[in-house]
């Protein structure tokens, strides 16, 4: 877009949308006062004050601001909290000396928009803006230690720093010096900052932890994988600022965490705006890396910043992982959340409609809704001054591109409390999130003419096991109760009717009563083992029943979409009055393995018909895979050489082809990969590599092995590094 | 985007985002029942029912549905209201004959998503969906007149129609016939439709009127121009559906007017999504047509639909005019609204900060906010089931690209009632609209160090004369009271404090009291006349005052941005205690004319300083231009040749260069243009052309003359056409 043409008559000055300065210098080194230009005057003092040096006191500030982990030469601080700088003058300043510290962000910095901040000392002290300044210590020879407290709503990003001395006819300013640039972040430790989080353990986890666990799999068999957020790795913070610049977000709005997280949700996916990650839910990833092959976010963000082009490919946990890095890098408390049986309804109502043929088999052609095995999004913690009281706290933000979220590819921030209460009349996208966790599943029978008759409504299937990593451990923390009242409680009914008042279309199908109940259970098995389904038929009626059973099995994507239909089975079961019968159905590995491709989910639907009544049960079986084995050796000390080995044994009967093995340890080693053209049955691979720890404490190395016929075999090892 | 790859594992069937069918046929002409495939059976009757003809009864339906004006061969109807079709069978159907009428929209139509609608007759009658059907009349020989009532929340767009007869082993269906396609619109006449508007005169104006008046200019000198909406012109309705297809809006959502108007607001501008119009606020329009040169929307929409590329160029009234056409074409009641002194604050708070130098002259370099002389947006009428009661009715929707509206280029629907009450906690973009009409103007003095001191707050300058065309006349209808309570009333104070609760940052500057008041008035003048400003200085104090006055004049864009600074004037005025002094300042045409370019707005700021106190007044002077003269001749009857002549006399002392003259009359003639390389001073041009009226009633021809040194000279003539 030729913005230079289009905006000529639109703004006095273009709105800066980049953190960078423009080509011109910020200010003249000597800036004459406008009212003095015509009448130059001799310096007011014969021995005038001159700035000799400006030091950013990193070794004091970084530990105080908990920013030592950032792999950056420049100062990184959090807003609303004092930091120190040391200014050395040519002599000891006197009370009459008039000087100021200036902080500038973006092009054409503006005092009124707070992209230029001035902290004034001397006779005019206090005249500046909302950042506080004080002299902490005056040393001999003219060195001052100065404390500066940025406003708790200051613009977040990279500032340039100057010291300017008033000289009677103008301001004498220090030279531009890139080493005095500083990064200002949101501050979860500052009670005045809207992202303030009171609990220290939570702050450690949700702001400072640079790796975490993302839950996947299925209800009742929740799996997990570790993900390296890597927000402190070299270049990552700059990449996050690049994401904002790339979005053309006005600098002036970058202190507002609501606007910033909403912009982030739009930018982490590539749709609309050439954002960070390209979604791909197929099994053809030949034009990029498969979503399952990444070990963490850093490599993705760095590639985006280096090339300016979207990175291929991502699925929901990748979007959520990268978004988490973006938020933590900027200082916003956040976490990745998984919702199991997540409804993705194209029309955004509260019904997920599943359609069955007259014989009881699933009618895939006419079923448009799907239920994702799981879906990951993020929560960010902040106050919501734009909303009525009670809606601050955790906010759902989701960067996975969803068609129905307000027509654009982003979602949130939606208050979790608003979802729980059914208060869907507030921004942003609360109704959409509400449907993801609260949809009813409606089972329809489709007759020969195409007419649909609902025969069953399942109110508890969708939105189970909503969980996130526990603070300080890798166990899942179930937060379903923060999204929903217990099913059937009075509060739940109130939430549902409130949601209905706000336009959510609920199911009110009049489904026939039936004394029949069918349920499926299955043990979790490894890939290559047989799957045994226990199908329990209950007859709560007083007559015995002959049930015609149709069992349909399929290999499904994690989005619930069928990749391959397995052979259907039909049989009949006779259940006496008020009794139960369990049928065991075994699916041998040979029956599913040839069709697995890279998917690891089997999905079974059983429909039983008796006397014109139908019942249906669904069961997702996630196949487990072996893990990688990681070992470390060497002295676990900062900057000392260490070694890590990753090994894998192919215990399958088939060869793994075109295998990519990657590993990464935040604070230890950046992401690295190896390629194996094939790993034959029975073969063992081992990869040993060296690294030099940069950060101390409990660190991890995460490794992932990925190939086109077996996805996401992973492993992790923890190691304690000392200084 | 390679959507075919990316979405493979994401949906059972791709979500249709186009109104068109896909390449395959909708259904087989004979569709065997699935349960019958193995056992073909003889026809149940030896003389089976066959469809011979399907007629859409246009001459009855179109007048009943008030859609006769659409220049379309196909049927156009409004939802929630019965229409008739005539089905001719090979014999008189018997009660046991089973047949159905099918309506399909988009690819892969789905019964559950209502993109496939079936209306069933015979033994299964009533089994279909939410559209009602009944036999109105059975004629001899097998012709049935059937009444169909689409659901009042049906998907809006272009449907395909089939008749299918059940034949024992399957459905025998009529052939695809494009002449039986029908357009289904929103229905402001149907009480169950969310866009229901009770008043008939309003429906005539806000849905059926195909031209209107848009107000421009300045407060106290509101000008206007006519705009041809042209929603009934050939190809326009299809172009509006193309806009939705081009946005990839899911078909399933196209019955929801809230989602549809929000999508429209995004699509009428080209940003993000390659929408209809490219904004350009400069005075260089060499890469397209100038925004002032259009006579109406039709040409823009048709060009967009024909090329699939955004059309250059637009400013706010063009965006609003095209959006109005889009909404009315689809049947949504809407109007164009103008807000005078419209605040466009880049940070989205409630303050517009104007900065002045110490000598009282405007500091343009440091002033970032601007106040548009006027801004146009739209209002659309609908219920808001997604919000608490009381927020239905008129909704602000704005397709002019605004940076601060939620980060994307669209705005609304925001309930006008929510703006009036300060209920800014509801979607969509109410806070942004609130600021446009309620911002305080804060005047700051900037000292030599750059420090800012507020010295005056003007609370009533922004958001005046909010107006729209009156129903049934071209006079402005002031609707300011629907947006704001009277300034200073208790209700106003409540609204303001509520807005503040929802995070709107208001001005609370402590400005000094001063007994001085300055005001500027000026008569409206024609371009080429001198401008006389009356500057009134009031001294309400008890001592006499010597006021140092700085008068700054500028030629400004309608966005309030300075195009050219005129010479400043300084003088002093002595005002005795408790008296007033008026100074007349004359600006000769020679002083401003050479710098006008294509702008017609002069802007004056007077700052008076006395005893360290400052006061400032602002005045916008819009220069009037002569009009075009239009005359019509010939018999004013449908399909009879008529003539229109447009003439213009160049009474200026300068030549007009590269002149484009355009005219258009909805229902009379489509847009046509002529080019004149120059029109010398004193020259007269006359263009006479013929046309054949298509529609009767009161019709207009609108003509606009536009060139690079004189914009938007226009004229209109009304003519009553009879049949």
PDB file of C-alpha atoms in Angstrom, chain B residues 152-327:
ATOM      1  CA  UNK B 152     -37.287 -14.913   9.188  1.00  0.00           C
ATOM      2  CA  UNK B 153     -33.694 -15.796  10.050  1.00  0.00           C
ATOM      3  CA  UNK B 154     -32.922 -17.584   6.770  1.00  0.00           C
ATOM      4  CA  UNK B 155     -29.545 -17.197   5.086  1.00  0.00           C
ATOM      5  CA  UNK B 156     -29.567 -14.204   2.742  1.00  0.00           C
ATOM      6  CA  UNK B 157     -28.275 -14.516  -0.807  1.00  0.00           C
ATOM      7  CA  UNK B 158     -28.976 -16.335  -4.048  1.00  0.00           C
ATOM      8  CA  UNK B 159     -30.707 -19.742  -3.856  1.00  0.00           C
ATOM      9  CA  UNK B 160     -31.171 -22.455  -6.446  1.00  0.00           C
ATOM     10  CA  UNK B 161     -34.617 -24.067  -6.622  1.00  0.00           C
ATOM     11  CA  UNK B 162     -35.586 -27.679  -7.367  1.00  0.00           C
ATOM     12  CA  UNK B 163     -38.735 -29.757  -7.216  1.00  0.00           C
ATOM     13  CA  UNK B 164     -38.238 -33.402  -6.272  1.00  0.00           C
ATOM     14  CA  UNK B 165     -40.805 -36.202  -6.352  1.00  0.00           C
ATOM     15  CA  UNK B 166     -40.460 -39.344  -4.250  1.00  0.00           C
ATOM     16  CA  UNK B 167     -40.646 -42.385  -6.467  1.00  0.00           C
ATOM     17  CA  UNK B 168     -40.447 -45.360  -4.161  1.00  0.00           C
ATOM     18  CA  UNK B 169     -36.801 -46.122  -4.849  1.00  0.00           C
ATOM     19  CA  UNK B 170     -35.548 -42.554  -4.885  1.00  0.00           C
ATOM     20  CA  UNK B 171     -36.180 -38.887  -5.562  1.00  0.00           C
ATOM     21  CA  UNK B 172     -36.813 -37.690  -9.120  1.00  0.00           C
ATOM     22  CA  UNK B 173     -35.681 -34.093  -9.319  1.00  0.00           C
ATOM     23  CA  UNK B 174     -36.233 -31.207 -11.747  1.00  0.00           C
ATOM     24  CA  UNK B 175     -33.250 -30.159 -13.870  1.00  0.00           C
ATOM     25  CA  UNK B 176     -30.999 -27.310 -12.809  1.00  0.00           C
ATOM     26  CA  UNK B 177     -32.530 -24.122 -14.239  1.00  0.00           C
ATOM     27  CA  UNK B 178     -30.795 -20.789 -13.576  1.00  0.00           C
ATOM     28  CA  UNK B 179     -33.995 -18.857 -14.293  1.00  0.00           C
ATOM     29  CA  UNK B 180     -35.582 -20.296 -11.138  1.00  0.00           C
ATOM     30  CA  UNK B 181     -32.758 -19.043  -8.917  1.00  0.00           C
ATOM     31  CA  UNK B 182     -34.048 -16.548  -6.381  1.00  0.00           C
ATOM     32  CA  UNK B 183     -32.514 -13.812  -4.244  1.00  0.00           C
ATOM     33  CA  UNK B 184     -33.581 -13.780  -0.610  1.00  0.00           C
ATOM     34  CA  UNK B 185     -33.146 -10.508   1.325  1.00  0.00           C
ATOM     35  CA  UNK B 186     -33.514  -9.235   4.878  1.00  0.00           C
ATOM     36  CA  UNK B 187     -37.037  -8.000   5.536  1.00  0.00           C
ATOM     37  CA  UNK B 188     -37.667  -4.733   7.352  1.00  0.00           C
ATOM     38  CA  UNK B 189     -41.424  -5.368   6.934  1.00  0.00           C
ATOM     39  CA  UNK B 190     -41.401  -8.642   8.883  1.00  0.00           C
ATOM     40  CA  UNK B 191     -41.800  -8.318  12.669  1.00  0.00           C
ATOM     41  CA  UNK B 192     -39.856 -11.541  13.254  1.00  0.00           C
ATOM     42  CA  UNK B 193     -36.851 -10.349  11.256  1.00  0.00           C
ATOM     43  CA  UNK B 194     -34.197  -8.683  13.447  1.00  0.00           C
ATOM     44  CA  UNK B 195     -34.091  -5.782  10.968  1.00  0.00           C
ATOM     45  CA  UNK B 196     -37.832  -5.093  11.351  1.00  0.00           C
ATOM     46  CA  UNK B 197     -38.565  -1.359  11.180  1.00  0.00           C
ATOM     47  CA  UNK B 198     -42.153  -0.534  12.192  1.00  0.00           C
ATOM     48  CA  UNK B 199     -42.627   2.745  10.337  1.00  0.00           C
ATOM     49  CA  UNK B 200     -43.584   2.558   6.647  1.00  0.00           C
ATOM     50  CA  UNK B 201     -42.213   5.999   5.700  1.00  0.00           C
ATOM     51  CA  UNK B 202     -38.898   5.033   7.284  1.00  0.00           C
ATOM     52  CA  UNK B 203     -38.827   1.725   5.436  1.00  0.00           C
ATOM     53  CA  UNK B 204     -39.436   3.565   2.166  1.00  0.00           C
ATOM     54  CA  UNK B 205     -36.527   5.866   2.919  1.00  0.00           C
ATOM     55  CA  UNK B 206     -34.044   3.548   4.609  1.00  0.00           C
ATOM     56  CA  UNK B 207     -34.544   0.446   2.489  1.00  0.00           C
ATOM     57  CA  UNK B 208     -36.129   1.493  -0.783  1.00  0.00           C
ATOM     58  CA  UNK B 209     -34.753   4.945  -1.542  1.00  0.00           C
ATOM     59  CA  UNK B 210     -31.955   4.623  -4.061  1.00  0.00           C
ATOM     60  CA  UNK B 211     -30.456   8.089  -3.689  1.00  0.00           C
ATOM     61  CA  UNK B 212     -29.867  10.439  -0.818  1.00  0.00           C
ATOM     62  CA  UNK B 213     -28.133  13.459   0.579  1.00  0.00           C
ATOM     63  CA  UNK B 214     -24.827  13.386   2.421  1.00  0.00           C
ATOM     64  CA  UNK B 215     -23.958  16.354   4.601  1.00  0.00           C
ATOM     65  CA  UNK B 216     -20.495  17.852   4.463  1.00  0.00           C
ATOM     66  CA  UNK B 217     -18.830  21.173   5.187  1.00  0.00           C
ATOM     67  CA  UNK B 218     -18.600  22.660   8.637  1.00  0.00           C
ATOM     68  CA  UNK B 219     -20.608  23.414  11.733  1.00  0.00           C
ATOM     69  CA  UNK B 220     -22.834  26.412  11.116  1.00  0.00           C
ATOM     70  CA  UNK B 221     -22.383  26.045   7.366  1.00  0.00           C
ATOM     71  CA  UNK B 222     -23.470  22.522   6.700  1.00  0.00           C
ATOM     72  CA  UNK B 223     -23.245  21.770   3.011  1.00  0.00           C
ATOM     73  CA  UNK B 224     -24.484  18.720   1.225  1.00  0.00           C
ATOM     74  CA  UNK B 225     -24.191  16.673  -1.903  1.00  0.00           C
ATOM     75  CA  UNK B 226     -26.493  14.111  -3.392  1.00  0.00           C
ATOM     76  CA  UNK B 227     -25.310  10.539  -3.740  1.00  0.00           C
ATOM     77  CA  UNK B 228     -26.819   7.821  -5.895  1.00  0.00           C
ATOM     78  CA  UNK B 229     -27.007   4.596  -3.878  1.00  0.00           C
ATOM     79  CA  UNK B 230     -28.307   2.733  -6.920  1.00  0.00           C
ATOM     80  CA  UNK B 231     -28.967  -0.527  -5.082  1.00  0.00           C
ATOM     81  CA  UNK B 232     -31.496  -1.597  -7.754  1.00  0.00           C
ATOM     82  CA  UNK B 233     -29.252  -1.013 -10.762  1.00  0.00           C
ATOM     83  CA  UNK B 234     -28.244  -3.927 -12.910  1.00  0.00           C
ATOM     84  CA  UNK B 235     -25.521  -6.043 -11.357  1.00  0.00           C
ATOM     85  CA  UNK B 236     -25.420  -4.231  -8.007  1.00  0.00           C
ATOM     86  CA  UNK B 237     -27.119  -6.922  -5.907  1.00  0.00           C
ATOM     87  CA  UNK B 238     -24.843  -9.538  -7.436  1.00  0.00           C
ATOM     88  CA  UNK B 239     -21.874  -7.282  -6.719  1.00  0.00           C
ATOM     89  CA  UNK B 240     -22.913  -7.064  -3.050  1.00  0.00           C
ATOM     90  CA  UNK B 241     -23.063 -10.862  -2.843  1.00  0.00           C
ATOM     91  CA  UNK B 242     -19.676 -10.931  -4.560  1.00  0.00           C
ATOM     92  CA  UNK B 243     -18.341  -8.684  -1.776  1.00  0.00           C
ATOM     93  CA  UNK B 244     -19.439 -11.289   0.778  1.00  0.00           C
ATOM     94  CA  UNK B 245     -17.979 -14.131  -1.282  1.00  0.00           C
ATOM     95  CA  UNK B 246     -14.780 -12.187  -1.691  1.00  0.00           C
ATOM     96  CA  UNK B 247     -14.605 -11.844   2.115  1.00  0.00           C
ATOM     97  CA  UNK B 248     -14.939 -15.629   2.398  1.00  0.00           C
ATOM     98  CA  UNK B 249     -17.731 -15.132   4.917  1.00  0.00           C
ATOM     99  CA  UNK B 250     -19.197 -18.571   5.694  1.00  0.00           C
ATOM    100  CA  UNK B 251     -22.572 -19.016   4.001  1.00  0.00           C
ATOM    101  CA  UNK B 252     -23.918 -20.376   7.276  1.00  0.00           C
ATOM    102  CA  UNK B 253     -23.513 -16.959   8.955  1.00  0.00           C
ATOM    103  CA  UNK B 254     -25.172 -14.900   6.259  1.00  0.00           C
ATOM    104  CA  UNK B 255     -28.559 -14.845   7.917  1.00  0.00           C
ATOM    105  CA  UNK B 256     -27.142 -13.045  10.962  1.00  0.00           C
ATOM    106  CA  UNK B 257     -27.384  -9.309  10.379  1.00  0.00           C
ATOM    107  CA  UNK B 258     -24.941  -8.455  13.198  1.00  0.00           C
ATOM    108  CA  UNK B 259     -22.208 -10.591  11.659  1.00  0.00           C
ATOM    109  CA  UNK B 260     -23.109  -9.453   8.170  1.00  0.00           C
ATOM    110  CA  UNK B 261     -22.893  -5.713   8.829  1.00  0.00           C
ATOM    111  CA  UNK B 262     -19.636  -6.185  10.729  1.00  0.00           C
ATOM    112  CA  UNK B 263     -18.223  -8.102   7.804  1.00  0.00           C
ATOM    113  CA  UNK B 264     -19.497  -5.377   5.470  1.00  0.00           C
ATOM    114  CA  UNK B 265     -17.742  -2.688   7.519  1.00  0.00           C
ATOM    115  CA  UNK B 266     -14.488  -4.600   7.023  1.00  0.00           C
ATOM    116  CA  UNK B 267     -15.038  -5.275   3.333  1.00  0.00           C
ATOM    117  CA  UNK B 268     -16.058  -1.848   2.035  1.00  0.00           C
ATOM    118  CA  UNK B 269     -12.485  -0.664   2.611  1.00  0.00           C
ATOM    119  CA  UNK B 270      -9.594  -2.396   0.940  1.00  0.00           C
ATOM    120  CA  UNK B 271      -7.337  -2.789   3.961  1.00  0.00           C
ATOM    121  CA  UNK B 272      -6.667  -6.290   5.361  1.00  0.00           C
ATOM    122  CA  UNK B 273      -8.934  -8.051   2.935  1.00  0.00           C
ATOM    123  CA  UNK B 274      -8.777  -6.515  -0.539  1.00  0.00           C
ATOM    124  CA  UNK B 275     -12.168  -4.945  -0.024  1.00  0.00           C
ATOM    125  CA  UNK B 276     -14.031  -2.513  -2.228  1.00  0.00           C
ATOM    126  CA  UNK B 277     -12.559   0.992  -1.840  1.00  0.00           C
ATOM    127  CA  UNK B 278      -9.023   2.307  -1.450  1.00  0.00           C
ATOM    128  CA  UNK B 279      -8.791   5.321   0.880  1.00  0.00           C
ATOM    129  CA  UNK B 280      -6.718   8.321  -0.131  1.00  0.00           C
ATOM    130  CA  UNK B 281      -6.625  11.539   1.880  1.00  0.00           C
ATOM    131  CA  UNK B 282      -3.925  13.287  -0.129  1.00  0.00           C
ATOM    132  CA  UNK B 283      -4.542  15.468  -3.140  1.00  0.00           C
ATOM    133  CA  UNK B 284      -2.787  13.162  -5.525  1.00  0.00           C
ATOM    134  CA  UNK B 285      -5.340  10.906  -7.173  1.00  0.00           C
ATOM    135  CA  UNK B 286      -3.367  10.260 -10.335  1.00  0.00           C
ATOM    136  CA  UNK B 287      -3.573   6.485  -9.862  1.00  0.00           C
ATOM    137  CA  UNK B 288      -7.374   6.456  -9.815  1.00  0.00           C
ATOM    138  CA  UNK B 289     -10.446   8.664  -9.677  1.00  0.00           C
ATOM    139  CA  UNK B 290     -10.645  11.385  -7.078  1.00  0.00           C
ATOM    140  CA  UNK B 291     -13.055  10.651  -4.214  1.00  0.00           C
ATOM    141  CA  UNK B 292     -15.006  13.800  -5.085  1.00  0.00           C
ATOM    142  CA  UNK B 293     -15.664  12.748  -8.675  1.00  0.00           C
ATOM    143  CA  UNK B 294     -18.101   9.888  -8.095  1.00  0.00           C
ATOM    144  CA  UNK B 295     -21.830  10.365  -8.534  1.00  0.00           C
ATOM    145  CA  UNK B 296     -22.752   7.220  -6.646  1.00  0.00           C
ATOM    146  CA  UNK B 297     -21.930   3.704  -5.514  1.00  0.00           C
ATOM    147  CA  UNK B 298     -23.034   1.536  -8.430  1.00  0.00           C
ATOM    148  CA  UNK B 299     -20.047   2.135 -10.645  1.00  0.00           C
ATOM    149  CA  UNK B 300     -17.676   1.410  -7.761  1.00  0.00           C
ATOM    150  CA  UNK B 301     -19.376  -1.845  -6.799  1.00  0.00           C
ATOM    151  CA  UNK B 302     -19.633  -3.003 -10.404  1.00  0.00           C
ATOM    152  CA  UNK B 303     -15.977  -2.241 -11.051  1.00  0.00           C
ATOM    153  CA  UNK B 304     -15.028  -4.181  -7.928  1.00  0.00           C
ATOM    154  CA  UNK B 305     -17.150  -7.164  -8.929  1.00  0.00           C
ATOM    155  CA  UNK B 306     -15.853  -7.134 -12.505  1.00  0.00           C
ATOM    156  CA  UNK B 307     -12.177  -6.851 -11.629  1.00  0.00           C
ATOM    157  CA  UNK B 308     -12.002  -8.372  -8.153  1.00  0.00           C
ATOM    158  CA  UNK B 309      -9.574  -5.571  -7.236  1.00  0.00           C
ATOM    159  CA  UNK B 310     -10.103  -2.597  -4.916  1.00  0.00           C
ATOM    160  CA  UNK B 311     -11.332   0.607  -6.542  1.00  0.00           C
ATOM    161  CA  UNK B 312      -9.353   3.869  -6.224  1.00  0.00           C
ATOM    162  CA  UNK B 313     -10.134   6.270  -4.472  1.00  0.00           C
ATOM    163  CA  UNK B 314     -12.446   6.967  -1.561  1.00  0.00           C
ATOM    164  CA  UNK B 315     -12.807   9.259   1.413  1.00  0.00           C
ATOM    165  CA  UNK B 316     -15.342   8.907   4.214  1.00  0.00           C
ATOM    166  CA  UNK B 317     -18.508   9.862   2.309  1.00  0.00           C
ATOM    167  CA  UNK B 318     -17.611   7.425  -0.474  1.00  0.00           C
ATOM    168  CA  UNK B 319     -17.097   4.589   2.034  1.00  0.00           C
ATOM    169  CA  UNK B 320     -20.400   5.527   3.679  1.00  0.00           C
ATOM    170  CA  UNK B 321     -22.218   5.828   0.347  1.00  0.00           C
ATOM    171  CA  UNK B 322     -21.018   2.450  -0.909  1.00  0.00           C
ATOM    172  CA  UNK B 323     -21.730   0.792   2.440  1.00  0.00           C
ATOM    173  CA  UNK B 324     -25.260   2.226   2.377  1.00  0.00           C
ATOM    174  CA  UNK B 325     -25.821   0.685  -1.042  1.00  0.00           C
ATOM    175  CA  UNK B 326     -24.530  -2.663   0.163  1.00  0.00           C
ATOM    176  CA  UNK B 327     -26.866  -2.661   3.169  1.00  0.00           C
TER     177      UNK B 327
END
